[in-house]
Coordinates of C-alpha atoms and ligand atoms in Angstrom, one line a residue:
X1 CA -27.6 70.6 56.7
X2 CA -31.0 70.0 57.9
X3 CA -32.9 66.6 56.4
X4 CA -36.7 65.5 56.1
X5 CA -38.2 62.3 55.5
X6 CA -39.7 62.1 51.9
X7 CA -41.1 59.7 49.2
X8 CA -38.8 59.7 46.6
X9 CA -39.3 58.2 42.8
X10 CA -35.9 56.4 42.0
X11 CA -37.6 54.4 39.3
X12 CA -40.9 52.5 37.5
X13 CA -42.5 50.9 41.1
X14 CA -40.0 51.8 43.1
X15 CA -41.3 54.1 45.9
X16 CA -38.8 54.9 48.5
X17 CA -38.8 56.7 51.8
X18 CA -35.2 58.5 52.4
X19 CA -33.8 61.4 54.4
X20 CA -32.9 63.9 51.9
X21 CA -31.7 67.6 52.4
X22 CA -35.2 69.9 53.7
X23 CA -35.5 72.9 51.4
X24 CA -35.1 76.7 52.3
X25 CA -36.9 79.1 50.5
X26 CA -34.8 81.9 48.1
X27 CA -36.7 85.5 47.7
X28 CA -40.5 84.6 46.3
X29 CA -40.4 81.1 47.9
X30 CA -41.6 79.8 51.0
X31 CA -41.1 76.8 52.4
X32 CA -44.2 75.0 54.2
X33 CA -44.9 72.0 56.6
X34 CA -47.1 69.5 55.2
X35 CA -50.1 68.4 57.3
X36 CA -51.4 66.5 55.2
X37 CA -51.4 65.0 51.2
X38 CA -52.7 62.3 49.1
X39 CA -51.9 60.2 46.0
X40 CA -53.6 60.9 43.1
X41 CA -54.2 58.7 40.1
X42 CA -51.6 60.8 38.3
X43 CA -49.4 59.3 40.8
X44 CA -50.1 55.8 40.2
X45 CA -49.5 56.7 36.1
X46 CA -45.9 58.1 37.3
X47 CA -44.8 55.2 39.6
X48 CA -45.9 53.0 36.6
X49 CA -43.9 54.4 34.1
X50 CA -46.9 55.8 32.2
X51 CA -45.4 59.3 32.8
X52 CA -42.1 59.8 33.1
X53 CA -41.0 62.4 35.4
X54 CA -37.1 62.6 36.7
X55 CA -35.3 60.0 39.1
X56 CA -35.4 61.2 42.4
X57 CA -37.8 63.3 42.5
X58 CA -40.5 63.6 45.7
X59 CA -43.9 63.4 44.4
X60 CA -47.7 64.6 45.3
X61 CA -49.2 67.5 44.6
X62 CA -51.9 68.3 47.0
X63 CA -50.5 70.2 50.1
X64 CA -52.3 71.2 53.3
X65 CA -49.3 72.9 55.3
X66 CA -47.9 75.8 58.2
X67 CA -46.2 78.2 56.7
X68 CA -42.4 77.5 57.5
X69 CA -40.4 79.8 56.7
X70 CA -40.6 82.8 53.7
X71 CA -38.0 84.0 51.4
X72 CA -37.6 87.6 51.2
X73 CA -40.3 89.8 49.7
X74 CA -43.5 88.2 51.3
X75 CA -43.9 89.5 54.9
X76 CA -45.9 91.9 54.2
X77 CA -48.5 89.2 53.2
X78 CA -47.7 86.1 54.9
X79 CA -46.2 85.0 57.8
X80 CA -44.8 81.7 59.4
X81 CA -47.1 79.5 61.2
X82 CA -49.9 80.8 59.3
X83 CA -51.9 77.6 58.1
X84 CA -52.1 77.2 54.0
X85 CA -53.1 75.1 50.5
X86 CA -51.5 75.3 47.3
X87 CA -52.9 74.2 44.0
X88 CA -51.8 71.2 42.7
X89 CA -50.7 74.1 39.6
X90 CA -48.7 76.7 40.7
X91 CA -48.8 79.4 38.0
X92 CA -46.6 82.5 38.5
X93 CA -48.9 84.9 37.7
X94 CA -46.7 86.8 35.2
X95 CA -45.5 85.2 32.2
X96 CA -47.4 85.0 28.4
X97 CA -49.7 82.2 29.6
X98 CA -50.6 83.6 33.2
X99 CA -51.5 87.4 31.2
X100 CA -53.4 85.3 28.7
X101 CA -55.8 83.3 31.1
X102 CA -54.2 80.2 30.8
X103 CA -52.6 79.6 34.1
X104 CA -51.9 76.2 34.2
X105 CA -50.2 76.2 31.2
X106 CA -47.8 78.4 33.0
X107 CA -44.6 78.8 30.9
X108 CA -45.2 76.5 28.3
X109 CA -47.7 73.1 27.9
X110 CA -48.2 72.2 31.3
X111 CA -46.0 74.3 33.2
X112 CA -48.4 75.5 35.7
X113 CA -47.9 71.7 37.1
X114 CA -44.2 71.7 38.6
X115 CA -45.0 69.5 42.0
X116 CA -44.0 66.3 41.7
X117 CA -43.6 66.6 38.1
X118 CA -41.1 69.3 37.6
X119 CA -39.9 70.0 41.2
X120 CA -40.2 68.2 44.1
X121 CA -43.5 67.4 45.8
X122 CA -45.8 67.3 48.9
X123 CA -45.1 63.7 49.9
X124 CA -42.3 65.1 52.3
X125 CA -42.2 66.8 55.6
X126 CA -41.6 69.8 54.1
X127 CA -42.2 71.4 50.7
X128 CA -41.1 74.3 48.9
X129 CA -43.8 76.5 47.2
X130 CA -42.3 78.2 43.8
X131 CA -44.3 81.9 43.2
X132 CA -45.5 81.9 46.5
X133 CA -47.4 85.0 46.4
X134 CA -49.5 83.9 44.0
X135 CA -49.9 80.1 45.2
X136 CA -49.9 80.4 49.0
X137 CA -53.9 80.4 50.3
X138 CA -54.0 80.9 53.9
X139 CA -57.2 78.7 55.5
X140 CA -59.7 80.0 57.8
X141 CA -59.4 78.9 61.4
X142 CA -62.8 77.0 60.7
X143 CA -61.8 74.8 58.6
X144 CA -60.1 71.5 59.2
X145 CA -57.7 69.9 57.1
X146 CA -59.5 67.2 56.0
X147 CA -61.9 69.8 55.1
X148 CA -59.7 71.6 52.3
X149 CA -57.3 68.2 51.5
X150 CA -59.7 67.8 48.2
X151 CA -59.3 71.3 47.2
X152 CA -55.9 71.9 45.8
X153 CA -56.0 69.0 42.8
X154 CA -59.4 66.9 43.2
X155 CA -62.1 69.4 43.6
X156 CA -60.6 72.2 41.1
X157 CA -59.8 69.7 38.2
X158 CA -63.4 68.1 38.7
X159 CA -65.5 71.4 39.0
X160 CA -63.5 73.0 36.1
X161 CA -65.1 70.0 34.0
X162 CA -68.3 71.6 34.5
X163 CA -67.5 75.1 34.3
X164 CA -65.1 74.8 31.0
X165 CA -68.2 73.0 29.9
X166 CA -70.2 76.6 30.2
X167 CA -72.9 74.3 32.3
X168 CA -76.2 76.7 32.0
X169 CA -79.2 76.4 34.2
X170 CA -81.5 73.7 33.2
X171 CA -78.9 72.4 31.6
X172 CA -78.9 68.0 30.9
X173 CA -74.9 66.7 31.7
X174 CA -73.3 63.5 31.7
X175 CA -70.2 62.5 33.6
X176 CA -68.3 59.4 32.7
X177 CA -66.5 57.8 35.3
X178 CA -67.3 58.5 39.1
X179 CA -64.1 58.0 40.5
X180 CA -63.2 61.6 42.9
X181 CA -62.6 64.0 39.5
X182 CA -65.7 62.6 38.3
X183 CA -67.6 62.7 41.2
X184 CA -66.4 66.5 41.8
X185 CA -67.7 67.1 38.2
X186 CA -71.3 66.0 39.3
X187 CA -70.9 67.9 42.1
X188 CA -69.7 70.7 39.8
X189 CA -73.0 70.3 37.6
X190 CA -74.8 70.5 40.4
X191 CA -73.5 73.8 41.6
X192 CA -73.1 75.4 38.1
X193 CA -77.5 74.8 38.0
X194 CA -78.0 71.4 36.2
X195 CA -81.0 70.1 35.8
X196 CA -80.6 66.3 34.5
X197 CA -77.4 65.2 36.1
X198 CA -76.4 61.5 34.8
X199 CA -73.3 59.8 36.4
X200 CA -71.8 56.9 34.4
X201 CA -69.8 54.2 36.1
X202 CA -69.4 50.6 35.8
X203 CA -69.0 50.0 39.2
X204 CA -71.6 50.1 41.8
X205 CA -70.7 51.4 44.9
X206 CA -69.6 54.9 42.6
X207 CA -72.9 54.8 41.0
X208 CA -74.0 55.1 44.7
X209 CA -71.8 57.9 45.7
X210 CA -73.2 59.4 42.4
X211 CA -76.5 60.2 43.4
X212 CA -74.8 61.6 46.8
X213 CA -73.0 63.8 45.0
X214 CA -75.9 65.1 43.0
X215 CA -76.8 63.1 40.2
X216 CA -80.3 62.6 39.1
X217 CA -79.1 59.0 38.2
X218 CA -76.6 56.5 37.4
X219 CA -76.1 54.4 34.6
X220 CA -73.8 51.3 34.1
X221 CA -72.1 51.8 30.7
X222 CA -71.6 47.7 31.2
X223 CA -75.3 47.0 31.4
X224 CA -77.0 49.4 28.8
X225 CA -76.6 52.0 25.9
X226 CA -75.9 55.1 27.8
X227 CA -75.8 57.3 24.8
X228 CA -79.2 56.0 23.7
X229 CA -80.5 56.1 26.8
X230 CA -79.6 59.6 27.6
X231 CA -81.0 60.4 23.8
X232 CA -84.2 59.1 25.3
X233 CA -84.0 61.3 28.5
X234 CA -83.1 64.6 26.4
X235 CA -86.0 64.4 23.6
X236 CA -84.0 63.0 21.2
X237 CA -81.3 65.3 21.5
X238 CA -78.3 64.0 23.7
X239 CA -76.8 66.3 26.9
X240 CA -76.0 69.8 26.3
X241 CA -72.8 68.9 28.3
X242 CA -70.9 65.6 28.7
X243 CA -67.9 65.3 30.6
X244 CA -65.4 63.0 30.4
X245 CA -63.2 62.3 33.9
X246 CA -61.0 59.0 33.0
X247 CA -58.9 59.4 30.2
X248 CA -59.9 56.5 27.7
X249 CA -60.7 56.2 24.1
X250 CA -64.2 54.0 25.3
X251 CA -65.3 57.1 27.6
X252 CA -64.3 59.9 24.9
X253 CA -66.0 58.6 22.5
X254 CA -69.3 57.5 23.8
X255 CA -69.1 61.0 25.7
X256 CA -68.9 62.7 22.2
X257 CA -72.0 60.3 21.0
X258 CA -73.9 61.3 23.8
X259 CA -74.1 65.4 23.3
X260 CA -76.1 67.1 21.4
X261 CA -75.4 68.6 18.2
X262 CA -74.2 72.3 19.3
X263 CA -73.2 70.8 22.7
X264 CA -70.1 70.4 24.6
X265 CA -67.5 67.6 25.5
X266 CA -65.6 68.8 28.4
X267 CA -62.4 66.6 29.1
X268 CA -60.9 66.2 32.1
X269 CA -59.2 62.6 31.9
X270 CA -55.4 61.6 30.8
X271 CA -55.1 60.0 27.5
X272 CA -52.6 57.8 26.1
X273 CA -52.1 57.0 22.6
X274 CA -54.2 58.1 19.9
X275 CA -57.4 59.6 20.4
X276 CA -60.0 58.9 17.6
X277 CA -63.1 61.5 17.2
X278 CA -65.6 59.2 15.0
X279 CA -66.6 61.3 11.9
X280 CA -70.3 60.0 12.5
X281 CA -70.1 61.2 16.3
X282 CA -68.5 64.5 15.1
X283 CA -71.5 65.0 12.3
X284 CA -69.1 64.6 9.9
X285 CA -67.7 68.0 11.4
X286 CA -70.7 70.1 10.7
X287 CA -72.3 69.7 14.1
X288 CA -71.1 72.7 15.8
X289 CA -69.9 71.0 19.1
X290 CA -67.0 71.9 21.0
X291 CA -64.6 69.7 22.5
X292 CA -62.6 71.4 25.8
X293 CA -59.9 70.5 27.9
X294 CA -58.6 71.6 31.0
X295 CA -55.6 71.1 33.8
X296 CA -56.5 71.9 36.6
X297 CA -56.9 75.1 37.6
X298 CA -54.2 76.6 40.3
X299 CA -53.4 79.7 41.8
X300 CA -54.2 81.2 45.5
X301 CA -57.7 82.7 44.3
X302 CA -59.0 79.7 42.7
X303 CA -58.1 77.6 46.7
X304 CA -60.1 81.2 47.8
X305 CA -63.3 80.2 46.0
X306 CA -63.0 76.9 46.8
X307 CA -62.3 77.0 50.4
X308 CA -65.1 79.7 50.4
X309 CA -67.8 77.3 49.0
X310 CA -67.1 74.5 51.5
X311 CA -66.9 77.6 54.0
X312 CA -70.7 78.6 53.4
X313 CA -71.6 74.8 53.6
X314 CA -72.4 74.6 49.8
X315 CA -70.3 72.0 49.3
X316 CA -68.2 68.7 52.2
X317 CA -65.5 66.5 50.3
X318 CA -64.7 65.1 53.6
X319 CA -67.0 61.9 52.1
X320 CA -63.9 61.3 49.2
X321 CA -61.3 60.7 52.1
X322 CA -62.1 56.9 53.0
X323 CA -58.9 55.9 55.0
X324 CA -55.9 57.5 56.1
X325 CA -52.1 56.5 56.5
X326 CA -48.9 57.9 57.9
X327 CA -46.8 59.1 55.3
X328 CA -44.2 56.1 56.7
X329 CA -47.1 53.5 55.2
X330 CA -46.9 55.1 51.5
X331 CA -46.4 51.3 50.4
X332 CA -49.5 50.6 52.2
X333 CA -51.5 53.2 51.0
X334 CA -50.4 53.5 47.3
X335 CA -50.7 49.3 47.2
X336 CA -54.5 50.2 48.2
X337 CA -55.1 53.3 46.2
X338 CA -53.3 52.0 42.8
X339 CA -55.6 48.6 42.9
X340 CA -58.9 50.5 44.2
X341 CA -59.0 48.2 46.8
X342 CA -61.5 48.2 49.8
X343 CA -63.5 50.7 48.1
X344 CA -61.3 53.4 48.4
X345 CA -61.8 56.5 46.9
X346 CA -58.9 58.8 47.8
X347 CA -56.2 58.0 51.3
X348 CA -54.9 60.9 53.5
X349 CA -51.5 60.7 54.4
X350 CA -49.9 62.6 57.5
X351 CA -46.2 62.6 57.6
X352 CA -46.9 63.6 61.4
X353 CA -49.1 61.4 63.1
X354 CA -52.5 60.5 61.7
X355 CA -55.1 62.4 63.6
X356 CA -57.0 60.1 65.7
X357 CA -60.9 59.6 64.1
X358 CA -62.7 56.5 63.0
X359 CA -61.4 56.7 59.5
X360 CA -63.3 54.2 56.1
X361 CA -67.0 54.5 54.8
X362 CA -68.3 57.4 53.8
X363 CA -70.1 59.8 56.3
X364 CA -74.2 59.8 55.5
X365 CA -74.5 62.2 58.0
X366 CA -72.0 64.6 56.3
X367 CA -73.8 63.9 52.5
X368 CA -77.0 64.6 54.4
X369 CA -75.9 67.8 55.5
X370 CA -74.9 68.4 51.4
X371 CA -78.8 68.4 51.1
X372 CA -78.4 65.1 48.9
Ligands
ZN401 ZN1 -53.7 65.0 40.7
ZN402 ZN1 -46.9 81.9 34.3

C-alpha cells in the first residue's frame, strides 16, 4: 500500500509525524496533493485537549492542493492536476441542513466541519476531499498559493462576522480581538460599506495591523472603556454592529454593552463554559438586539467569491502569512504559533519544500496596494 507523511494527533500535546497509509478516493471523492496548509487556533484548542477530537487523527483544515486523483462520477467537471481549495467546511450540498441554508451545519451541529475534526486533515501530503463536487474550487492560474492559503478557514469565518451581522452602509462596527478572524472581520466591515470601523485589541502590534486592514481606529480594551468610548463616537448610541472574534466571556460581554439597542452582536469566537448575557446589557430583554453565530462558511462557491475578490484586487491576505515552515518542522511552527511568539500571525506549512522568498513582517507594499 502506498504511505504519506502526515501529522497525526495520538493524544493532548502530542503531535507526531508518521507514515500512515495515503488515501484513494471512492465515487464522489477525490483525493488531492497538499501545497500548502496552516494551523489554526482551533488546532492549538485540539492539541490541548480543549476539544477533543479522535486519537489518530491528521489534523488542519485549510487545503491548497493538485487534484490527485477523482473517484468516479467527477470527470466531467474536474480533472487531475488541476490546482484547488476546499473550505475548511465541507458541506454535501444535499441533506436537511445544506436545503435549508445552513451549510456548515451539514448533517447535524457542526457537521459541515469533518477535516481534522471528523476525518482526517490537510497536515498530510495528501488529503481526501468528502462531497467533492461540491467542495473542490479549482484556482485561477493567477493566483498563487499564498494568495488563496487564507481563504478556505480564515478569511470566510472572519468576513461572515460581518455579513451575518447584516453590516449596512454607513454603518458604525466594532471588532474585538485583531488576531487573523478578527482582522478579516474588519476587513469584512470594510467591504460590506462601514463607516466607523473600531478594532479592539490589547496588544499593539494588532492594533497596528488594525488600521491596515481598515479600521478607522484601534482601541486597547486594557487602557480604556471601550464600550463608553464607542458610546461617545456613536451619539450616545453604541455600534450598529459589534463583532466578537475570540471566544471569551470578557469580549462577549463588553461586545453586547457596546451595541446599540436594536443592534447586532455577531459571534465568531469559541466559547467554553458558560456564557452569561448580563440582563442590564440585554435591556432586560426588551432591547430588540440580535445575537448571531456562525461557522464558517464552506462549500466550492463561497472559495469562488472569495478567490474572486482577491482576484479583482479588492482584497491581499498575503500580509496574515508572517513565516513559513516545512510541514517536517510542525513542532517548530505549532511551538511558535500556539504561544504567539515573534509576532506571528498565521505560519504556512509546505509538506514539499518551502517556496524560496524572504518570509516574516508584513508586506507595506502589499497593504498599500489594499488602498489602506
Ligand atoms: Zn480554523
Ligand atoms: Zn449537508
Amino acid at each position: 500500500m502506498d504511505t504519506m507523511k502526515a501529522v497525526v494527533f495520538r493524544a493532548v500535546d502530542d503531535l507526531r509525524i508518521e507514515e500512515v497509509p495515503k488515501p484513494r478516493p471512492r465515487a464522489g471523492e477525490a483525493v488531492i496533493r497538499i501545497l500548502a496548509t496552516t494551523i489554526c487556533r482551533t488546532d492549538v484548542h485540539i492539541v490541548k485537549g480543549e476539544y477533543a477530537v479522535r486519537e489518530g487523527l491528521i489534523l488542519g483544515h485549510e487545503p491548497v492542493g493538485v487534484i490527485e486523483e477523482l473517484g468516479e462520477g467527477l470527470n466531467d467537471e474536474y480533472q487531475v492536476g488541476q490546482r484547488v481549495i476546499v473550505g475548511a467546511i465541507t458541506p454535501c450540498g444535499q441533506c436537511f441542513y445544506c436545503l435549508n441554508a445552513a451549510h456548515s451545519q451539514c448533517g447535524g451541529a457542526l457537521g459541515g466541519w469533518r477535516f481534522g475534526n471528523t476525518i482526517n486533515g490537510a497536515w498530510a501530503e495528501y488529503l481526501l476531499v468528502p462531497h467533492a463536487r461540491a467542495n473542490l474550487a479549482v484556482v485561477p492560474d493567477t493566483l498563487t498559493d499564498e494568495q488563496v492559503l487564507m481563504l478556505p478557514d480564515i478569511a470566510s469565518t472572519g468576513i461572515s462576522g460581518a455579513e451575518s451581522g447584516g453590516v449596512r452602509i454607513g454603518d458604525s462596527v466594532a471588532v474585538f480581538a485583531q488576531g487573523p478572524i478578527g482582522l478579516c472581520a474588519t476587513l469584512g466591515a470594510r467591504l460590506r460599506g462601514a463607516s466607523l470601523i473600531v478594532g479592539v485589541d490589547p496588544v499593539a502590534a494588532r492594533r497596528e495591523t488594525s488600521l491596515r486592514f481598515g479600521a478607522s481606529l484601534a482601541l486597547d480594551p486594557k487602557a480604556e472603556d471601550v464600550a463608553a468610548r464607542l458610546k461617545a463616537l456613536t451619539g450616545g448610541r453604541g455600534v450598529d454592529v459589534a463583532i466578537e472574534a475570540l471566544g471569551r466571556q470578557e469580549t462577549f460581554e463588553l461586545a453586547l454593552r457596546s451595541i446599540r439597542p436594536g443592534g447586532v452582536l455577531s459571534s465568531l469566537g469559541v466559547y467554553s463554559g458558560k456564557l452569561v448575557a448580563p440582563y442590564e446589557a440585554l435591556y432586560a430583554g426588551l432591547g430588540d438586539q440580535r445575537i448571531v453565530t456562525t461557522l464558517c462558511p464552506g462549500g466550492k462557491d463561497r472559495m469562488r467569491r472569495l478567490m474572486a475578490m482577491v482576484a479583482e484586487g479588492r482584497m491581499d491576505l498575503t500580509p496574515l502569512i508572517t513565516h513559513r515552515f516545512a510541514l517536517d518542522d510542525i513542532a517548530t511552527a505549532y511551538d511558535l504559533f500556539s504561544r504567539q511568539g515573534d509576532g506571528v500571525l498565521k505560519v504556512a506549512l509546505f509538506p514539499a519544500a518551502v517556496p524560496d522568498r524572504a518570509s516574516a513582517e508584513i508586506d507595506s507594499e502589499v497593504l498599500t496596494h489594499m488602498g489602506f
